[in-house]
Amino acid sequence: MSSVPLSAYLTLAIILFCIGLYGALTKKNTVIVLIAIELMLNAVNINLVAFSKYGMMPSIDGQIFALFAIAVAAAEAAVGLAILIAIYRNRKSVNVDDYNSLKN
Amino acid sequence: MSGEFFIFIVLSLIAIGGGIMMINLTKVVHMVVALVFTFISIAGIYVMLSAEFIAVVQILIYSGAITIMMLFGIMLTRHNDKSETSGGGFRKFLIFLAILGFGLVFYLGIYQLELGEPSTSLHENNTEQIGIALYSKYIIPFELTSVILLVALIGAIVLAKRDDKEGEERE
Amino acid sequence: MMEIAWIIPLFPLFSFLVLLIFGRKWRRGQIDFAVILSLVSFICALLVLFARFTQENVKVEFIWLTIGETQLTAGFEVNQLNALMLVIVSLVSFLVHMYSKAYMEGDERITVFFSYLGLFTFAMLGLVLSPNLLQTYIFWELVGVGSFLLIGFYFYKEEAKVAAKKAFIMTRIGDVGLLIGMILLFWQVGSFEYDEIFAAISAGDLSETMATLTAILIFIGAVGKSGQFPLHSWLPDAMEGPTPVSALIHAATMVAAGVYLVAALYPLFAYSEVAMLTIAIVGGFTAIFAATIGMTQKDIKRALAYSTVSQLGYMMLALGVGGYVAGVFHLTTHAFFKALLFLAAGSVIHAVHTQDIEKMGGLWKKMKWTAPFFLIGTMAISGVPLLSGFFSKEEILVSAWVSGHYLLFTLAIVAAFFTAFYMFRLFFLVFGGEEKKEHSMVKESSNWMTVPMLVLALLAIVAGYIQTPWFGTFLGDWLTTGIAANVHGHLDGPLWVMIVATVVAFLGILLAWLMYSKKVISRDWFTSRAPYTYQLVVNKYYIDEVYQYIFVKGSRFVSQVLHFVEVYLIEGLISLVTITIRQLSMLGSKFQNGQTQLYGTVAFVGLAILIVVFALTGGGL
């Protein structure tokens, strides 16, 4: 009935996921890295919702799961930003390259 | 080409275009704004997938809350900073290659994946269905999520609070 | 008394330990203490010797180690040879202790010297008492250590250091032979025990070739210790040590250890004709070879050292031609008169403070005691009739004649002539002639030095009478009872042998007298006629130079080649490895820069590679 196949949604999701991953691994600004991670979460959410409609056993559960994911992502973004600001106060920088305290 | 497919193509292109703009723009604020396009078009995709409630939540949380929060984060730090990519060209190339391989493999995996007949009842009283499921079947995770949000709230405040005592000691 | 013979070496050991620990305090008493201990040791040895006259051999052993089914034992044994050697060693040691008390007077490290003397005496007595090869070997090396320490006693002198090292290394070459021979013998016989080795030989368990091989290998050890050609060159250099040490170690005891070893293992050697011939030839050659060098030496101690080498060659020759008794007899008499000569030489050196015989002269009147003693020693070694050396040397000559090795006999006669000549050359140059001005203040040495010389002089005169063709062959009869090998107590040689020996000795003395005392014959008579030969001899046949060239330069060349290989090949490889590792680890540490993005990148790239590989191989990897 639907003319848009499942694989199209999944392909869109994987493309967005890859863009997010690339951003997360290459961008210098920590805020952008956080946002890129949000994009990756979104791509996953697309998968969840798509499977809730086109999956083996279509049901509302997938959408519920996506809701939880969004809620956790929101919490994560808030905490992440709080950490960012705390670090920024100490280091006076939002550059990921300057955050190398793992080394010591 | 059906209208549904046309809409899907348009939304997808906007989403991907927003992502690519996020990668390529130089100003941090512009990047965040570019991503708003992506978030909104993802909400459109949700509508197409018979998930109206999720779509609304998507717009509320992502396009609204998170984006605004990120913008505040940028402004609280050095908002006029231009974001450069880190690492040398070789590393970027390596990451690009790895992502390309990764994406291709998954594309091969999902290529022409058809799992069965799509559900037809999801769009009927979608919000009601979600509400019923949330408050019956998923009541415990739902409550736990509220705890998580509370912890995140308190945690964010504690982390972001200016530690006066520490600051005085340092000075 | 014989059951407690093990106590004899313990006195010097005790002396060594006490001096080592308390040596720095009250030195005077310490030295007297050491002298007394060596005297006690000598008395015990004497008692053991007397006990041995009437009693049988004693052998006490306990099991030291058990390895599988093999048991290694330790213990001691007293037989005729041992008892005799015990007395010789402890007597000379005691006299040297006494002598050193005066000779080393005023030396800063006199207690150290006496402790070394104690160590050496302990080792030598232990060596003599050992009932098996393993124990012998242990003490053999310990003796070497004592010798090394005493030669290098004046370690602040470069020559002494070099000489000590040389002595140690050259005897080590021999020791390796001894060790290999010992192990081969153990492999063949299954025991280190002298008795069991002899039993295996008489039972014919040892093949002829193996017996020859082991005998020659053990003989190499004896060659190293006894300074036989070609390992002789350390002995003259060892004269860098204090003179009493030369008398004790390098004249009477340690260098005789090689002869003793051959004598102790005599049945093994007697089993193999080739080994016997080897010993005889090496001994005979060494005897004449060293004698010729001895004629040209200008250093009194070195001349005596070459004389020692020559006399040791004599003993080896005697053993090699089957004169077991002759060899041991000469060992005994030689120990006395050569120790006497060294002590007298030490007395002279002590008085005139030089070792160069050209700078001495006219000391006869100045040194009323030393000079006659030296003369007695000289006469004894030259083979003047009625002195000890005459009898023992004659015994050797007879053995050589009877065995039928006429060439060796001739060699021995010529060597005897040379011996008489160079010994009297020494005597005339040192004591005869004009008195030198710088020696006008020379005084006789103290009683502590003359008394030991007196004892030795008496022994040098009378020691020969234990084995003479006229008054009975007591030593020979006694030594040969109960010996497994086929040895004869005394040989009745033709009378003319004795006459020839006497004539030759007197000829040598006459020549020396004419040349150095009367100066009828110019000293340059031979030198000017055969300058090249003289040069050859005076430079000790260039043996040291040859060794220097072959071994030192050779090994230096080899090591330079190896050094080259090491620097450019091995180190190149190694540095290649290290550079590779360093580059790799630098690369690795680059990743450890603390940036989460890089960590994430690495993790993700790894994941991507895994996934791609899995996809390409269809997951079947």
Tab-separated table of N, CA and C in Angstrom, chain A residues 19-102:
chain	number	residue	atom	x	y	z
A	19	ILE	N	26.493	11.102	9.045
A	19	ILE	CA	26.823	12.535	9.127
A	19	ILE	C	27.096	12.915	10.579
A	20	GLY	N	26.235	12.425	11.472
A	20	GLY	CA	26.426	12.735	12.892
A	20	GLY	C	27.743	12.189	13.416
A	21	LEU	N	28.048	10.986	13.023
A	21	LEU	CA	29.295	10.375	13.482
A	21	LEU	C	30.497	11.170	12.990
A	22	TYR	N	30.459	11.535	11.716
A	22	TYR	CA	31.560	12.299	11.156
A	22	TYR	C	31.738	13.603	11.917
A	23	GLY	N	30.605	14.268	12.182
A	23	GLY	CA	30.683	15.515	12.940
A	23	GLY	C	31.244	15.279	14.327
A	24	ALA	N	30.783	14.222	14.983
A	24	ALA	CA	31.236	13.969	16.350
A	24	ALA	C	32.726	13.687	16.404
A	25	LEU	N	33.248	13.053	15.356
A	25	LEU	CA	34.660	12.679	15.391
A	25	LEU	C	35.587	13.766	14.870
A	26	THR	N	35.055	14.711	14.102
A	26	THR	CA	35.982	15.666	13.494
A	26	THR	C	35.814	17.090	14.002
A	27	LYS	N	34.677	17.446	14.524
A	27	LYS	CA	34.484	18.861	14.874
A	27	LYS	C	35.249	19.214	16.142
A	28	LYS	N	35.702	20.457	16.174
A	28	LYS	CA	36.503	20.880	17.312
A	28	LYS	C	35.653	21.452	18.432
A	29	ASN	N	34.598	22.129	18.063
A	29	ASN	CA	33.796	22.790	19.087
A	29	ASN	C	32.965	21.757	19.820
A	30	THR	N	33.046	21.784	21.139
A	30	THR	CA	32.387	20.754	21.925
A	30	THR	C	30.870	20.814	21.770
A	31	VAL	N	30.319	22.018	21.610
A	31	VAL	CA	28.865	22.150	21.436
A	31	VAL	C	28.421	21.424	20.179
A	32	ILE	N	29.218	21.592	19.135
A	32	ILE	CA	28.864	20.941	17.873
A	32	ILE	C	28.966	19.424	18.015
A	33	VAL	N	29.957	18.982	18.786
A	33	VAL	CA	30.091	17.542	18.998
A	33	VAL	C	28.843	17.021	19.692
A	34	LEU	N	28.380	17.747	20.693
A	34	LEU	CA	27.166	17.333	21.399
A	34	LEU	C	25.981	17.285	20.447
A	35	ILE	N	25.835	18.299	19.610
A	35	ILE	CA	24.711	18.356	18.674
A	35	ILE	C	24.784	17.215	17.667
A	36	ALA	N	26.029	16.901	17.243
A	36	ALA	CA	26.195	15.797	16.295
A	36	ALA	C	25.745	14.491	16.934
A	37	ILE	N	26.027	14.355	18.230
A	37	ILE	CA	25.552	13.146	18.921
A	37	ILE	C	24.022	13.118	18.944
A	38	GLU	N	23.420	14.284	19.135
A	38	GLU	CA	21.952	14.342	19.082
A	38	GLU	C	21.441	13.880	17.714
A	39	LEU	N	22.150	14.291	16.684
A	39	LEU	CA	21.752	13.877	15.332
A	39	LEU	C	21.805	12.362	15.203
A	40	MET	N	22.863	11.745	15.778
A	40	MET	CA	22.969	10.284	15.729
A	40	MET	C	21.789	9.645	16.461
A	41	LEU	N	21.422	10.227	17.595
A	41	LEU	CA	20.278	9.686	18.345
A	41	LEU	C	18.999	9.794	17.519
A	42	ASN	N	18.875	10.897	16.820
A	42	ASN	CA	17.717	11.077	15.958
A	42	ASN	C	17.637	10.018	14.883
A	43	ALA	N	18.788	9.722	14.298
A	43	ALA	CA	18.823	8.697	13.255
A	43	ALA	C	18.340	7.370	13.815
A	44	VAL	N	18.748	7.095	15.033
A	44	VAL	CA	18.302	5.854	15.666
A	44	VAL	C	16.798	5.899	15.893
A	45	ASN	N	16.314	7.047	16.302
A	45	ASN	CA	14.873	7.178	16.524
A	45	ASN	C	14.081	6.919	15.254
A	46	ILE	N	14.611	7.404	14.143
A	46	ILE	CA	13.933	7.133	12.870
A	46	ILE	C	13.804	5.629	12.684
A	47	ASN	N	14.893	4.923	12.969
A	47	ASN	CA	14.852	3.464	12.850
A	47	ASN	C	13.742	2.883	13.723
A	48	LEU	N	13.710	3.322	14.968
A	48	LEU	CA	12.729	2.773	15.905
A	48	LEU	C	11.302	2.978	15.395
A	49	VAL	N	11.061	4.211	14.977
A	49	VAL	CA	9.686	4.517	14.519
A	49	VAL	C	9.363	3.755	13.235
A	50	ALA	N	10.357	3.669	12.352
A	50	ALA	CA	10.137	2.938	11.103
A	50	ALA	C	9.824	1.472	11.378
A	51	PHE	N	10.581	0.901	12.309
A	51	PHE	CA	10.308	-0.502	12.613
A	51	PHE	C	8.957	-0.674	13.299
A	52	SER	N	8.519	0.357	14.032
A	52	SER	CA	7.213	0.218	14.678
A	52	SER	C	6.112	0.132	13.629
A	53	LYS	N	6.366	0.677	12.428
A	53	LYS	CA	5.346	0.555	11.395
A	53	LYS	C	5.615	-0.613	10.446
A	54	TYR	N	6.866	-0.770	10.078
A	54	TYR	CA	7.171	-1.760	9.043
A	54	TYR	C	7.828	-3.016	9.589
A	55	GLY	N	7.896	-3.147	10.892
A	55	GLY	CA	8.675	-4.249	11.453
A	55	GLY	C	7.980	-5.577	11.309
A	56	MET	N	8.614	-6.600	11.853
A	56	MET	CA	8.041	-7.931	11.832
A	56	MET	C	6.700	-7.938	12.557
A	57	MET	N	6.696	-7.293	13.709
A	57	MET	CA	5.448	-7.219	14.482
A	57	MET	C	5.130	-5.757	14.731
A	58	PRO	N	4.453	-5.133	13.819
A	58	PRO	CA	4.181	-3.697	13.960
A	58	PRO	C	3.353	-3.430	15.210
A	59	SER	N	3.827	-2.473	16.006
A	59	SER	CA	3.044	-2.126	17.193
A	59	SER	C	3.460	-0.742	17.651
A	60	ILE	N	2.801	-0.247	18.667
A	60	ILE	CA	3.073	1.090	19.181
A	60	ILE	C	4.357	1.125	19.998
A	61	ASP	N	4.871	-0.081	20.374
A	61	ASP	CA	6.026	-0.146	21.267
A	61	ASP	C	7.227	0.614	20.749
A	62	GLY	N	7.455	0.550	19.468
A	62	GLY	CA	8.599	1.242	18.889
A	62	GLY	C	8.519	2.736	19.142
A	63	GLN	N	7.335	3.269	18.990
A	63	GLN	CA	7.173	4.708	19.206
A	63	GLN	C	7.415	5.050	20.676
A	64	ILE	N	6.928	4.178	21.584
A	64	ILE	CA	7.170	4.417	23.006
A	64	ILE	C	8.670	4.447	23.287
A	65	PHE	N	9.355	3.509	22.682
A	65	PHE	CA	10.805	3.431	22.874
A	65	PHE	C	11.472	4.700	22.371
A	66	ALA	N	11.010	5.181	21.220
A	66	ALA	CA	11.564	6.421	20.688
A	66	ALA	C	11.328	7.558	21.662
A	67	LEU	N	10.149	7.574	22.289
A	67	LEU	CA	9.860	8.622	23.273
A	67	LEU	C	10.860	8.578	24.427
A	68	PHE	N	11.081	7.367	24.945
A	68	PHE	CA	12.070	7.233	26.019
A	68	PHE	C	13.438	7.719	25.567
A	69	ALA	N	13.785	7.352	24.357
A	69	ALA	CA	15.094	7.763	23.840
A	69	ALA	C	15.197	9.277	23.787
A	70	ILE	N	14.125	9.901	23.339
A	70	ILE	CA	14.139	11.367	23.277
A	70	ILE	C	14.306	11.956	24.676
A	71	ALA	N	13.570	11.367	25.639
A	71	ALA	CA	13.658	11.883	27.007
A	71	ALA	C	15.076	11.744	27.548
A	72	VAL	N	15.647	10.568	27.333
A	72	VAL	CA	17.011	10.364	27.833
A	72	VAL	C	17.975	11.276	27.102
A	73	ALA	N	17.759	11.469	25.794
A	73	ALA	CA	18.643	12.340	25.025
A	73	ALA	C	18.564	13.756	25.548
A	74	ALA	N	17.371	14.162	25.897
A	74	ALA	CA	17.222	15.512	26.427
A	74	ALA	C	18.004	15.644	27.729
A	75	ALA	N	17.837	14.642	28.596
A	75	ALA	CA	18.580	14.672	29.858
A	75	ALA	C	20.061	14.690	29.592
A	76	GLU	N	20.492	13.867	28.674
A	76	GLU	CA	21.916	13.781	28.329
A	76	GLU	C	22.432	15.116	27.819
A	77	ALA	N	21.627	15.757	26.961
A	77	ALA	CA	22.059	17.045	26.422
A	77	ALA	C	22.215	18.055	27.552
A	78	ALA	N	21.277	18.049	28.487
A	78	ALA	CA	21.349	19.001	29.594
A	78	ALA	C	22.596	18.755	30.433
A	79	VAL	N	22.790	17.504	30.823
A	79	VAL	CA	23.962	17.202	31.649
A	79	VAL	C	25.239	17.494	30.881
A	80	GLY	N	25.257	17.101	29.603
A	80	GLY	CA	26.444	17.331	28.784
A	80	GLY	C	26.788	18.806	28.737
A	81	LEU	N	25.774	19.614	28.525
A	81	LEU	CA	26.023	21.047	28.449
A	81	LEU	C	26.517	21.591	29.792
A	82	ALA	N	25.947	21.066	30.877
A	82	ALA	CA	26.396	21.499	32.204
A	82	ALA	C	27.864	21.156	32.402
A	83	ILE	N	28.226	19.938	32.009
A	83	ILE	CA	29.643	19.539	32.122
A	83	ILE	C	30.508	20.456	31.277
A	84	LEU	N	30.012	20.744	30.062
A	84	LEU	CA	30.772	21.602	29.157
A	84	LEU	C	31.054	22.946	29.808
A	85	ILE	N	30.027	23.489	30.432
A	85	ILE	CA	30.220	24.808	31.036
A	85	ILE	C	31.176	24.724	32.223
A	86	ALA	N	31.051	23.617	32.986
A	86	ALA	CA	31.979	23.444	34.108
A	86	ALA	C	33.421	23.355	33.616
A	87	ILE	N	33.628	22.594	32.575
A	87	ILE	CA	35.004	22.485	32.041
A	87	ILE	C	35.459	23.826	31.485
A	88	TYR	N	34.526	24.491	30.816
A	88	TYR	CA	34.884	25.770	30.198
A	88	TYR	C	35.360	26.759	31.254
A	89	ARG	N	34.729	26.701	32.431
A	89	ARG	CA	35.175	27.603	33.495
A	89	ARG	C	36.619	27.321	33.890
A	90	ASN	N	36.987	26.057	33.885
A	90	ASN	CA	38.351	25.703	34.274
A	90	ASN	C	39.354	25.957	33.157
A	91	ARG	N	38.971	25.613	31.962
A	91	ARG	CA	39.957	25.623	30.874
A	91	ARG	C	39.873	26.835	29.973
A	92	LYS	N	38.820	27.573	30.077
A	92	LYS	CA	38.606	28.742	29.204
A	92	LYS	C	38.655	28.334	27.736
A	93	SER	N	38.086	27.176	27.452
A	93	SER	CA	38.127	26.734	26.058
A	93	SER	C	36.997	25.751	25.818
A	94	VAL	N	36.476	25.791	24.615
A	94	VAL	CA	35.482	24.780	24.261
A	94	VAL	C	36.052	23.836	23.212
A	95	ASN	N	37.357	23.959	22.995
A	95	ASN	CA	37.995	23.143	21.977
A	95	ASN	C	38.233	21.729	22.524
A	96	VAL	N	37.739	20.751	21.804
A	96	VAL	CA	37.880	19.362	22.273
A	96	VAL	C	39.353	18.989	22.442
A	97	ASP	N	40.213	19.533	21.563
A	97	ASP	CA	41.633	19.168	21.615
A	97	ASP	C	42.280	19.591	22.924
A	98	ASP	N	41.716	20.583	23.587
A	98	ASP	CA	42.310	21.034	24.841
A	98	ASP	C	41.888	20.167	26.011
A	99	TYR	N	40.899	19.337	25.787
A	99	TYR	CA	40.445	18.468	26.877
A	99	TYR	C	41.240	17.158	26.828
A	100	ASN	N	42.465	17.206	27.325
A	100	ASN	CA	43.277	15.986	27.220
A	100	ASN	C	43.701	15.470	28.585
A	101	SER	N	42.861	15.744	29.588
A	101	SER	CA	43.249	15.298	30.929
A	101	SER	C	43.239	13.775	31.061
A	102	LEU	N	42.696	13.068	30.112
A	102	LEU	CA	42.761	11.597	30.117
A	102	LEU	C	44.214	11.130	30.049
